[in-house]
Coordinates of C-alpha atoms in Angstrom, one line a residue:
M17 CA -3.2 -178.8 70.2
K18 CA -5.5 -180.6 72.5
R19 CA -3.0 -180.4 75.3
N20 CA -2.8 -176.7 75.0
K21 CA -6.4 -176.2 75.1
I22 CA -6.6 -178.2 78.4
Y23 CA -3.8 -176.3 80.1
A24 CA -5.3 -172.9 79.1
W25 CA -8.5 -174.0 80.7
M26 CA -6.9 -175.1 83.8
A27 CA -5.1 -171.8 84.1
A28 CA -8.1 -169.7 83.7
A29 CA -10.2 -172.0 86.3
M30 CA -7.3 -171.6 88.7
T31 CA -7.1 -167.8 88.3
L32 CA -10.8 -167.4 89.0
A33 CA -10.6 -169.9 91.9
A34 CA -8.0 -167.7 93.5
C35 CA -10.4 -164.8 93.6
S36 CA -13.5 -166.7 95.0
T37 CA -15.1 -170.1 94.0
N38 CA -18.2 -168.7 95.8
D39 CA -18.4 -165.3 94.4
I40 CA -17.3 -165.6 90.8
A41 CA -18.7 -168.4 88.9
D42 CA -16.2 -170.6 86.8
I43 CA -16.4 -169.5 83.0
T44 CA -16.8 -172.9 81.1
A45 CA -18.7 -173.8 78.0
N46 CA -21.7 -174.9 80.3
D47 CA -21.7 -171.7 82.4
A48 CA -22.9 -169.2 79.8
D49 CA -25.6 -168.0 82.4
N50 CA -22.8 -166.1 84.3
V51 CA -22.1 -164.0 81.4
V52 CA -23.8 -160.5 81.4
N53 CA -26.4 -160.0 78.8
I54 CA -27.9 -156.6 77.5
A55 CA -31.6 -156.3 77.8
S56 CA -31.9 -152.9 76.4
V57 CA -29.7 -149.6 75.8
T58 CA -31.3 -146.4 75.4
R59 CA -30.4 -142.5 75.5
S60 CA -32.0 -140.1 77.7
G61 CA -33.6 -136.8 76.5
E62 CA -33.7 -138.0 73.0
T63 CA -37.3 -138.2 71.8
G64 CA -39.4 -135.8 73.8
N65 CA -41.9 -138.6 74.8
T66 CA -42.1 -141.5 77.1
T67 CA -40.7 -143.9 74.4
A68 CA -36.9 -144.4 74.7
Q69 CA -34.6 -144.3 71.9
Q70 CA -32.3 -147.3 70.8
M71 CA -28.8 -146.4 71.6
T72 CA -26.7 -147.2 68.4
A73 CA -23.3 -145.8 69.4
P74 CA -20.6 -148.4 70.4
F75 CA -19.9 -148.2 74.0
H76 CA -17.6 -149.9 76.5
L77 CA -19.1 -151.8 79.8
I78 CA -17.2 -152.9 83.0
N79 CA -18.4 -154.6 86.1
V80 CA -17.2 -152.2 88.8
T81 CA -18.1 -154.4 91.7
Q82 CA -15.6 -157.1 90.7
M83 CA -13.0 -154.8 90.2
A84 CA -13.5 -153.2 93.6
K85 CA -13.7 -156.5 95.6
F86 CA -11.4 -158.8 93.8
D87 CA -9.3 -156.7 91.5
M88 CA -10.7 -158.7 88.5
K89 CA -11.4 -156.6 85.5
Y90 CA -14.1 -157.9 83.3
E91 CA -15.1 -155.5 80.4
A92 CA -16.1 -155.6 76.9
D93 CA -17.0 -153.4 73.9
Y94 CA -20.3 -153.4 72.4
T95 CA -21.1 -152.5 68.9
F96 CA -24.6 -152.2 67.4
D97 CA -25.2 -153.8 64.1
N98 CA -28.1 -155.3 62.2
N99 CA -30.3 -154.7 65.3
T100 CA -28.0 -156.7 67.6
Y101 CA -24.9 -156.1 69.7
S102 CA -21.7 -157.6 68.8
V103 CA -19.3 -158.1 71.8
N104 CA -15.5 -157.8 71.9
G105 CA -14.3 -158.9 75.6
L106 CA -16.2 -160.6 78.5
V107 CA -18.4 -159.2 81.5
V108 CA -19.5 -161.7 84.0
W109 CA -21.6 -161.5 87.2
C110 CA -20.3 -161.4 90.7
N111 CA -22.3 -163.8 92.8
S112 CA -24.0 -162.7 96.2
Y113 CA -23.5 -159.1 95.5
D114 CA -25.2 -156.1 94.1
N115 CA -23.3 -155.7 90.8
E116 CA -22.5 -152.1 89.7
F117 CA -21.7 -151.6 86.0
Q118 CA -20.5 -148.4 84.3
A119 CA -20.6 -147.9 80.7
F120 CA -19.3 -144.9 78.4
S121 CA -19.4 -144.0 74.8
P122 CA -17.4 -143.4 72.5
L123 CA -15.0 -146.3 72.8
H124 CA -11.6 -145.2 74.3
T125 CA -8.8 -144.0 71.9
S126 CA -5.4 -142.4 72.7
A127 CA -6.8 -139.2 71.5
N128 CA -10.1 -139.0 73.4
N129 CA -8.7 -140.7 76.5
A130 CA -12.4 -141.8 77.0
S131 CA -13.5 -143.4 80.3
F132 CA -16.6 -143.2 82.7
T133 CA -15.1 -140.1 84.3
T134 CA -12.7 -138.4 81.6
F135 CA -13.0 -137.5 78.0
T136 CA -11.0 -135.1 75.8
I137 CA -13.3 -133.4 73.4
P138 CA -12.0 -133.5 69.8
T139 CA -11.8 -130.1 68.2
D140 CA -12.4 -131.3 64.7
Q141 CA -16.0 -132.2 64.3
S142 CA -16.2 -131.5 60.7
T143 CA -17.9 -134.6 59.5
A144 CA -20.9 -136.5 60.6
D145 CA -18.8 -139.4 62.2
Q146 CA -16.4 -136.9 63.9
L147 CA -19.3 -135.3 65.4
A148 CA -20.8 -138.5 66.6
A149 CA -17.4 -139.4 68.2
A150 CA -17.5 -136.2 70.2
D151 CA -20.7 -137.0 72.0
W152 CA -19.7 -138.4 75.3
M153 CA -22.2 -140.3 77.1
T154 CA -22.2 -142.5 80.3
A155 CA -24.5 -144.9 81.9
T156 CA -24.6 -146.7 85.3
T157 CA -26.9 -149.5 87.0
T158 CA -26.8 -151.9 89.8
E159 CA -28.3 -155.4 89.5
K160 CA -28.2 -158.8 91.0
K161 CA -27.4 -161.8 89.0
G162 CA -30.8 -163.3 89.4
N163 CA -32.8 -160.4 88.5
N164 CA -34.2 -159.9 84.9
N165 CA -32.8 -163.3 83.7
G166 CA -29.2 -162.2 84.1
A167 CA -29.7 -159.1 81.8
I168 CA -29.0 -155.5 82.5
S169 CA -30.6 -152.3 81.0
L170 CA -28.5 -149.1 80.3
N171 CA -29.8 -145.6 79.8
F172 CA -26.8 -143.3 78.5
E173 CA -27.0 -139.7 79.3
H174 CA -25.0 -136.8 77.5
Q175 CA -22.2 -135.4 79.6
L176 CA -21.6 -132.5 77.2
S177 CA -23.5 -129.6 75.6
N178 CA -24.7 -129.5 72.0
I179 CA -24.8 -126.3 70.1
V180 CA -26.9 -125.9 67.0
I181 CA -26.9 -123.0 64.7
T182 CA -29.4 -122.8 61.9
I183 CA -29.1 -120.2 59.1
S184 CA -32.4 -118.7 58.5
E185 CA -34.0 -118.4 55.0
D186 CA -33.2 -114.7 54.8
A187 CA -29.5 -115.2 55.2
K188 CA -29.1 -118.4 53.0
S189 CA -28.3 -116.8 49.7
D190 CA -25.5 -114.7 51.3
L191 CA -24.1 -117.7 53.1
A192 CA -24.5 -120.5 50.6
S193 CA -21.0 -121.4 51.0
L194 CA -19.0 -121.2 54.3
S195 CA -15.3 -121.9 55.2
D196 CA -13.0 -121.6 58.1
I197 CA -15.9 -122.2 60.6
K198 CA -15.1 -122.1 64.3
V199 CA -17.6 -122.6 67.2
L200 CA -16.5 -121.1 70.5
G201 CA -13.0 -120.1 69.1
T202 CA -11.3 -123.8 68.7
I203 CA -14.1 -126.3 67.5
T204 CA -14.5 -127.0 63.8
P205 CA -18.1 -127.9 63.7
Y206 CA -20.2 -130.2 61.4
Y207 CA -21.6 -127.9 58.7
N208 CA -24.8 -129.4 56.9
S209 CA -24.7 -127.4 53.7
T210 CA -28.0 -129.0 52.6
T211 CA -29.9 -128.1 55.9
K212 CA -27.7 -124.9 56.5
T213 CA -27.0 -126.0 60.1
I214 CA -24.0 -125.9 62.2
Q215 CA -23.4 -128.3 65.1
A216 CA -20.8 -128.6 67.6
I217 CA -20.4 -130.6 71.0
V218 CA -18.6 -128.4 73.6
E219 CA -17.6 -128.5 77.2
P220 CA -20.2 -127.5 79.8
A221 CA -19.6 -124.2 81.7
T222 CA -20.9 -122.5 84.5
T223 CA -20.3 -119.1 83.3
V224 CA -20.5 -117.4 79.7
P225 CA -17.8 -118.4 77.5
N226 CA -15.3 -115.7 77.0
T227 CA -15.3 -115.9 73.3
S228 CA -17.3 -115.6 70.4
L229 CA -20.1 -118.0 69.5
L230 CA -19.4 -118.3 65.7
T231 CA -16.7 -117.2 63.2
F232 CA -16.6 -117.9 59.6
N233 CA -15.6 -116.8 56.0
D234 CA -18.2 -116.6 53.2
A235 CA -17.7 -117.6 49.6
T236 CA -16.0 -114.1 48.8
G237 CA -13.5 -114.6 51.9
E238 CA -15.2 -112.1 53.9
S239 CA -14.9 -112.9 57.6
Y240 CA -17.8 -112.8 60.2
T241 CA -17.8 -113.0 63.8
I242 CA -21.0 -113.6 65.9
P243 CA -20.8 -112.8 69.6
F244 CA -22.1 -115.1 72.3
P245 CA -25.8 -114.1 73.2
S246 CA -25.8 -112.6 76.6
S247 CA -29.2 -114.3 77.4
I248 CA -27.3 -117.6 77.9
T249 CA -25.3 -117.4 81.2
S250 CA -24.1 -121.1 81.4
L251 CA -23.8 -124.3 79.2
D252 CA -25.3 -127.3 80.9
K253 CA -24.6 -131.0 80.3
G254 CA -27.3 -132.9 78.4
K255 CA -28.7 -129.6 77.1
Q256 CA -29.0 -128.4 73.4
Y257 CA -28.6 -124.5 72.7
N258 CA -30.4 -123.6 69.6
F259 CA -29.5 -120.3 67.8
T260 CA -30.9 -119.0 64.5
L261 CA -28.6 -116.7 62.5
S262 CA -30.6 -114.1 60.6
G263 CA -30.1 -111.0 58.4
G264 CA -28.4 -110.1 55.0
H265 CA -25.0 -109.3 54.0
N266 CA -22.8 -107.5 56.9
T267 CA -25.9 -107.4 59.2
L268 CA -26.1 -111.1 60.6
T269 CA -27.5 -111.4 64.2
I270 CA -28.8 -114.1 66.4
S271 CA -32.6 -113.8 66.0
S272 CA -33.6 -116.4 68.3
V273 CA -32.4 -118.5 71.2
S274 CA -33.8 -121.4 73.1
V275 CA -32.5 -124.2 75.5
T276 CA -34.0 -127.7 75.2
D277 CA -33.0 -131.3 76.2
W278 CA -30.7 -132.7 73.8
T279 CA -33.1 -133.7 71.1
Q280 CA -31.0 -134.7 68.3
A281 CA -31.0 -138.5 68.6
S282 CA -28.3 -139.3 66.1
V283 CA -26.1 -137.8 63.5
A284 CA -27.2 -139.0 59.9
T285 CA -24.0 -140.4 58.4
G286 CA -25.4 -142.0 55.2
K287 CA -25.4 -140.8 51.5
E288 CA -27.7 -137.9 52.0
N289 CA -25.4 -136.0 54.2
E290 CA -22.0 -137.2 52.7
A291 CA -22.5 -137.7 49.0
W292 CA -25.3 -135.2 48.6
N293 CA -24.0 -132.4 50.6
G294 CA -24.0 -129.6 48.0
S295 CA -20.5 -129.7 47.0
N296 CA -21.2 -132.4 44.4
A297 CA -24.7 -131.3 43.5
L298 CA -26.6 -128.4 42.1
K299 CA -28.8 -127.2 44.9
L300 CA -32.2 -125.7 44.0
T301 CA -33.9 -123.9 47.3
F302 CA -37.5 -122.7 46.7
S303 CA -39.3 -120.2 48.9
G304 CA -42.8 -118.9 48.9
D305 CA -46.1 -121.0 48.8
L306 CA -45.1 -124.2 47.0
T307 CA -48.8 -125.6 47.2
G308 CA -49.3 -127.5 43.8
A309 CA -45.9 -126.2 42.5
K310 CA -43.9 -128.4 40.3
L311 CA -40.1 -128.2 39.2
V312 CA -39.9 -128.9 35.5
L313 CA -36.9 -129.9 33.6
T314 CA -37.4 -129.9 29.7
Y315 CA -34.9 -131.3 27.3
H316 CA -35.4 -129.6 24.1
Y317 CA -34.3 -131.6 20.9
T318 CA -32.7 -129.6 18.2
E319 CA -30.7 -130.3 14.9
P320 CA -27.6 -128.3 14.1
Q321 CA -28.5 -124.8 13.0
T322 CA -29.1 -124.3 9.3
S323 CA -28.8 -120.6 8.1
N324 CA -30.8 -118.7 10.8
N325 CA -33.4 -121.3 11.8
A326 CA -33.1 -124.1 14.3
K327 CA -34.7 -127.3 13.3
T328 CA -36.2 -129.6 15.7
R329 CA -36.5 -133.4 15.6
T330 CA -38.1 -135.9 17.9
P331 CA -36.1 -138.9 18.9
D332 CA -38.0 -142.4 19.0
A333 CA -39.9 -143.0 22.0
S334 CA -37.6 -145.3 23.9
I335 CA -34.7 -142.8 23.6
S336 CA -37.0 -139.9 24.6
Q337 CA -38.0 -141.7 27.9
K338 CA -34.4 -142.3 28.6
I339 CA -32.8 -138.9 28.1
L340 CA -33.6 -137.4 31.5
S341 CA -33.8 -140.7 33.5
N342 CA -30.5 -141.7 32.3
C343 CA -28.6 -138.5 32.5
I344 CA -29.9 -136.5 35.6
E345 CA -30.1 -137.7 39.1
I346 CA -32.9 -135.9 41.1
R347 CA -32.9 -136.1 44.9
K348 CA -34.0 -134.4 47.9
P349 CA -31.4 -133.9 50.7
T350 CA -33.3 -136.5 53.0
A351 CA -33.4 -140.3 53.0
E352 CA -37.0 -140.0 51.3
G353 CA -37.3 -140.9 47.7
I354 CA -38.7 -138.3 45.2
E355 CA -41.5 -138.5 42.9
V356 CA -40.5 -137.9 39.3
E357 CA -42.7 -138.0 36.2
I358 CA -40.8 -138.4 32.8
R359 CA -43.0 -138.0 29.7
S360 CA -42.5 -137.2 26.0
E361 CA -44.1 -134.5 24.1
K362 CA -43.5 -133.2 20.6
N363 CA -39.8 -132.0 20.4
S364 CA -39.2 -132.4 24.0
S365 CA -38.8 -134.9 27.1
I366 CA -40.1 -133.4 30.4
A367 CA -39.6 -134.5 34.0
E368 CA -41.9 -133.0 36.6
I369 CA -41.1 -133.1 40.3
P370 CA -43.8 -132.1 42.8
L371 CA -42.7 -129.3 45.4
N372 CA -44.0 -128.8 48.8
N373 CA -43.6 -126.4 51.7
D374 CA -42.2 -129.3 54.0
A375 CA -39.5 -130.2 51.4
N376 CA -38.3 -127.1 49.5
I377 CA -35.0 -128.4 48.3
V378 CA -34.1 -130.4 45.4
L379 CA -30.7 -131.6 44.4
L380 CA -29.4 -132.2 40.7
S381 CA -26.5 -134.1 39.6
S382 CA -25.0 -136.1 36.7
K383 CA -25.5 -139.9 36.2
G384 CA -22.4 -140.9 35.2
I385 CA -20.4 -138.3 33.0
N386 CA -22.3 -135.7 30.8
K387 CA -19.2 -134.3 29.1
N388 CA -21.5 -131.8 27.2
G389 CA -22.8 -130.3 30.4
T390 CA -26.7 -129.9 29.9
T391 CA -26.7 -130.0 26.1
N392 CA -26.3 -132.9 23.6
F393 CA -26.9 -135.7 26.1
T394 CA -25.4 -139.2 25.5
F395 CA -25.9 -142.4 27.5
S396 CA -24.7 -145.8 27.7
D397 CA -27.2 -147.5 25.3
N398 CA -27.4 -144.5 23.0
E399 CA -23.8 -143.4 22.3
N400 CA -24.5 -140.9 19.6
P401 CA -25.5 -137.4 21.3
V402 CA -29.0 -136.3 21.1
P403 CA -28.8 -132.7 20.1
G404 CA -30.7 -130.4 22.3
Y405 CA -30.4 -128.5 25.6
L406 CA -32.0 -128.7 29.0
T407 CA -34.1 -126.0 30.6
I408 CA -35.3 -125.6 34.4
G409 CA -38.4 -123.9 35.2
V410 CA -41.4 -123.9 37.8
T411 CA -44.9 -124.2 37.2
G412 CA -48.1 -123.9 39.5
N413 CA -50.9 -121.7 40.4
N414 CA -48.8 -119.7 42.7
A415 CA -45.7 -119.8 40.3
N416 CA -45.4 -116.0 40.4
G417 CA -44.9 -115.9 44.1
I418 CA -42.3 -118.5 44.1
G419 CA -38.5 -117.7 44.6
L420 CA -35.5 -119.9 43.6
D421 CA -31.9 -119.6 44.8
V422 CA -29.4 -121.9 43.4
S423 CA -26.1 -122.9 45.0
G424 CA -23.8 -125.9 45.0
D425 CA -21.4 -126.9 42.1
L426 CA -22.4 -126.5 38.4
R427 CA -19.7 -129.1 37.5
S428 CA -21.8 -131.7 39.4
L429 CA -24.0 -131.7 36.3
V430 CA -20.9 -132.9 34.3
D431 CA -19.4 -135.3 36.8
A432 CA -20.9 -135.6 40.2
S433 CA -18.3 -138.2 41.4
E434 CA -15.5 -135.5 41.3
P435 CA -16.8 -132.0 40.4
K436 CA -13.7 -130.4 41.1
N437 CA -11.6 -132.6 38.8
A438 CA -14.2 -132.7 36.0
D439 CA -13.4 -132.1 32.6
T440 CA -15.6 -129.1 31.4
S441 CA -13.7 -128.4 28.1
E442 CA -16.7 -129.5 26.1
A443 CA -19.5 -128.6 28.7
K444 CA -22.2 -126.2 27.7
F445 CA -25.4 -124.9 29.8
T446 CA -27.0 -123.1 27.1
N447 CA -30.5 -121.6 28.1
L448 CA -30.4 -123.6 31.4
F449 CA -32.5 -121.1 33.4
K450 CA -34.0 -119.2 30.3
D451 CA -37.4 -117.8 31.0
C452 CA -37.2 -118.9 34.6
K453 CA -38.9 -115.9 36.4
Q454 CA -38.6 -117.6 39.8
L455 CA -34.9 -117.7 39.5
K456 CA -33.4 -114.9 42.1
S457 CA -29.9 -115.9 42.7
F458 CA -27.2 -118.3 41.3
K459 CA -24.3 -118.2 43.8
K460 CA -21.3 -119.2 41.7
I461 CA -20.3 -120.6 38.3
Q462 CA -17.4 -123.0 38.6
L463 CA -15.7 -124.3 35.6
N464 CA -12.2 -126.0 35.1
Q465 CA -12.3 -125.3 31.5
M466 CA -14.6 -123.0 29.4
A467 CA -15.9 -124.5 26.2
E468 CA -17.0 -122.1 23.4
N469 CA -20.6 -120.7 24.2
C470 CA -20.4 -122.4 27.5
C471 CA -22.9 -120.1 29.2
E472 CA -24.7 -118.7 26.2
G473 CA -28.3 -117.5 27.2
M474 CA -28.0 -119.4 30.6
F475 CA -30.0 -117.0 32.4
E476 CA -31.8 -115.1 29.5
N477 CA -35.1 -113.5 30.4
S478 CA -35.1 -114.8 33.9
G479 CA -36.0 -113.1 37.3
L480 CA -32.2 -113.1 38.3
E481 CA -31.7 -110.3 40.8
Q482 CA -27.9 -110.6 41.3
S483 CA -25.2 -111.9 39.0
P484 CA -23.3 -115.0 40.0
I485 CA -19.6 -115.0 40.8
L486 CA -18.2 -115.7 37.3
P487 CA -14.8 -117.4 36.2
D488 CA -11.8 -115.1 35.8
T489 CA -11.3 -116.5 32.2
T490 CA -13.1 -116.3 29.0
S491 CA -13.7 -118.3 25.8
V492 CA -15.2 -117.6 22.4
N493 CA -18.8 -116.3 23.0
C494 CA -18.7 -117.8 26.5
Y495 CA -21.2 -115.2 28.0
K496 CA -23.2 -114.5 24.8
N497 CA -26.6 -113.2 25.8
M498 CA -26.1 -114.7 29.2
F499 CA -28.2 -112.0 31.0
K500 CA -30.2 -110.7 28.3
N501 CA -33.5 -109.2 29.2
C502 CA -32.8 -110.0 32.9
I503 CA -34.8 -106.7 34.0
D504 CA -34.4 -107.2 37.7
L505 CA -30.6 -107.4 37.6
K506 CA -29.0 -104.2 39.0
Q507 CA -25.3 -105.3 39.7
V508 CA -22.9 -107.2 37.7
E509 CA -19.2 -108.0 37.6
L510 CA -17.2 -109.3 34.7
P511 CA -13.8 -110.2 36.5
A512 CA -11.8 -111.8 33.7
A513 CA -8.7 -109.8 32.7
G514 CA -8.5 -111.5 29.2
L515 CA -10.7 -111.3 26.4
S516 CA -11.9 -113.8 23.8
S517 CA -13.8 -113.3 20.5
G518 CA -17.5 -112.5 21.4
C519 CA -17.0 -113.1 24.9
Y520 CA -19.5 -110.6 26.2
N521 CA -21.6 -110.4 23.0
G522 CA -25.1 -109.1 24.1
V523 CA -24.4 -110.2 27.7
L524 CA -26.4 -107.5 29.4
S525 CA -28.6 -106.5 26.5
G526 CA -32.2 -105.6 27.9
C527 CA -31.0 -105.4 31.4
V528 CA -32.8 -101.9 31.6
N529 CA -32.5 -101.7 35.4
L530 CA -28.6 -102.2 35.7
E531 CA -27.1 -99.6 38.0
Y532 CA -23.5 -101.0 38.7
L533 CA -21.0 -102.7 36.2
K534 CA -17.5 -103.7 37.1
L535 CA -15.1 -105.1 34.2
G536 CA -11.8 -106.8 35.0
V537 CA -10.2 -106.4 31.6
T538 CA -6.9 -104.8 31.5
K539 CA -5.6 -102.2 29.1
E540 CA -3.2 -104.6 27.6
N541 CA -5.7 -107.4 26.8
L542 CA -8.0 -104.9 25.4
K543 CA -5.5 -103.8 22.8
T544 CA -4.3 -107.3 22.2
L545 CA -7.7 -108.7 20.8
N546 CA -9.1 -106.9 17.9
D547 CA -11.7 -109.0 16.2
K548 CA -13.7 -106.7 14.1
E549 CA -16.2 -109.4 13.0
N550 CA -16.7 -110.9 16.5
P551 CA -15.5 -108.2 18.9
P552 CA -15.5 -109.3 22.7
F553 CA -17.8 -106.3 23.6
G554 CA -20.3 -106.4 20.6
N555 CA -23.6 -105.2 21.6
F556 CA -22.7 -106.2 25.1
L557 CA -24.8 -103.4 26.6
G558 CA -27.6 -103.6 24.1
Q559 CA -26.5 -101.4 21.2
N560 CA -25.0 -102.9 17.9
D561 CA -23.5 -99.8 16.4
N562 CA -22.0 -97.4 18.8
N563 CA -21.7 -94.6 16.1
Q564 CA -25.5 -94.7 15.9
E565 CA -27.2 -91.6 17.0
I566 CA -29.8 -92.6 19.7
T567 CA -32.5 -90.1 20.9
D568 CA -34.0 -90.3 24.2
D569 CA -37.3 -91.2 22.8
D570 CA -36.1 -94.1 20.6
A571 CA -38.0 -97.1 21.5
T572 CA -35.3 -99.5 20.7
Y573 CA -32.8 -97.7 22.9
N574 CA -35.2 -97.8 25.8
S575 CA -35.9 -101.4 25.6
L576 CA -32.6 -102.9 24.8
T577 CA -29.9 -100.6 26.5
A578 CA -28.7 -101.8 29.9
G579 CA -29.4 -99.3 32.5
S580 CA -31.8 -97.1 30.4
N581 CA -34.5 -97.1 33.1
T582 CA -32.0 -96.0 35.8
T583 CA -30.9 -92.4 36.7
Q584 CA -27.6 -93.2 38.3
R585 CA -25.1 -95.8 36.9
T586 CA -21.6 -96.6 38.0
L587 CA -19.0 -98.1 35.6
V588 CA -15.7 -99.5 37.1
V589 CA -12.7 -100.2 35.1
N590 CA -9.2 -100.7 35.6
V591 CA -6.8 -97.5 35.2
G592 CA -5.6 -97.0 31.5
V593 CA -8.8 -98.6 30.0
D594 CA -10.0 -96.6 27.1
I595 CA -13.7 -96.7 27.6
N596 CA -14.2 -95.8 24.1
E597 CA -13.0 -99.1 23.1
L598 CA -15.4 -101.0 25.3
G599 CA -18.3 -100.8 22.8
L600 CA -20.3 -98.6 25.2
P601 CA -23.5 -97.0 24.3
P602 CA -23.5 -93.1 25.0
L603 CA -25.7 -93.5 27.9
W604 CA -22.6 -95.3 29.6
K605 CA -20.0 -92.8 28.8
D606 CA -21.8 -89.5 29.2
T607 CA -21.7 -88.2 32.9
D608 CA -24.3 -85.7 32.0
E609 CA -26.6 -88.9 31.7
G610 CA -26.0 -90.0 35.1
T611 CA -23.0 -92.4 34.6
N612 CA -20.1 -92.2 37.1
V613 CA -16.9 -93.8 35.7
L614 CA -14.5 -95.1 38.4
F615 CA -10.9 -96.2 37.6
L616 CA -9.1 -99.0 39.9
D617 CA -5.4 -98.5 40.3

């Protein structure tokens, strides 16, 4: 073993001597001073001030002078970890010369062909790590061995262009979920669904790119194409091009354009952008003046219903304090913590989260598995369910001027680790946003299985202005009173072709400003289910008895019947459906009352 080591050392020494014993120092255990050290590594144009920012991306370094003069290639990969650089390889000084060094980042792969002069831009930049791997940077410096204690400083510069597209507040509700996103026609960008920003690193160009700036599909599958703004005539390396996407449905435009130095220092790759990206959390976005406002989560304790009266009970103090803290994760989409005050009151456990204008997003998800959804919570040291249900609301002096838009995945309140595979067969979201007047939209309800009464009263008496996209299946009483007394609701689609007992019982009762209703039920399914005790359309538009004669001045009719405050209504049903079997009040069957019935082939 010792003999092999000696032979290897002698071979290395002979090789170095063959180059020049004067110009390249021998590398032995006692000659560490000939190894090139790193004094500092920074990025230019990162901070907007005179303080340089630490370069944390891995990079490759080579001594160009040695290569040119002696055909000796000393190079190494540097990786930043725990505030220091780990080195794979060796770079040494060339004595008596000005040493030119070249560095590049990211490290070379067969796919990116990275070097100081070449780089292949990856077209898939859809994750934070893949975006960072597309940021080609180079640095060069010239030093003599004796300067700076044998250490060099590198300042990296971006060699590509950065495009950042921000979706404005007025467009966020329409664009809560995007797919098939492309920038400049070929690049799949990084889409941060929390901050609603799209980012792509692209090749610099001296002329306007002959393609669209952005294409994508929204949650309904509708395609959008955003042309490249004519005010931008080139794409320069090291520059960041900032675009703001504004407008509503079908009217999206670029409302602002700016060009700055590449100011985004790094791409966050931690938990906030990966585990909490809106696909495994329920995202609550607030608008308006949030000064002094609080998000309030209340768990209402109940006993099983007896006769027609619901009983209440208060768990012991230790359980009461643990109900919300053990079942619901409350976070912001940043690395910061979030202030949560949990307290107990009679018959309820309450969590209050302060809101502010600089942090208007809160993410909710399950801790562990809440198999019962937001009802009948259980947790590890209290295996018996605590009967009750969760409600979400907002308080504050300016509460009436606050808006709340909800997106993300409802299933994440059942199982945040795998929402798409969550077992929702027992999950209920009873009264979740009941009486929440700040609620304006809830993008989509996703459930893998539908429990009985799963969405009963979910939005009752809320400020909901548009109905969410609903599942195309039903269960017993699944939508009972779901939108009851939502007086701002004007358009609703109930897409399920099949029916279940009581599935639409009272669903739109009291929605007095309803103007448009589309039903997915087929004539075959309408005739199949004949439950007279709990009919699928029982009182679903606010009238218990279809044969009851209602006069225009009847107060009950005016306060309960959906659409009673509107002069024009549209009912859309599948061809062959007998509207007389839908439990419709006369208002929705009589064309003389302003209702237009359309039949879909």
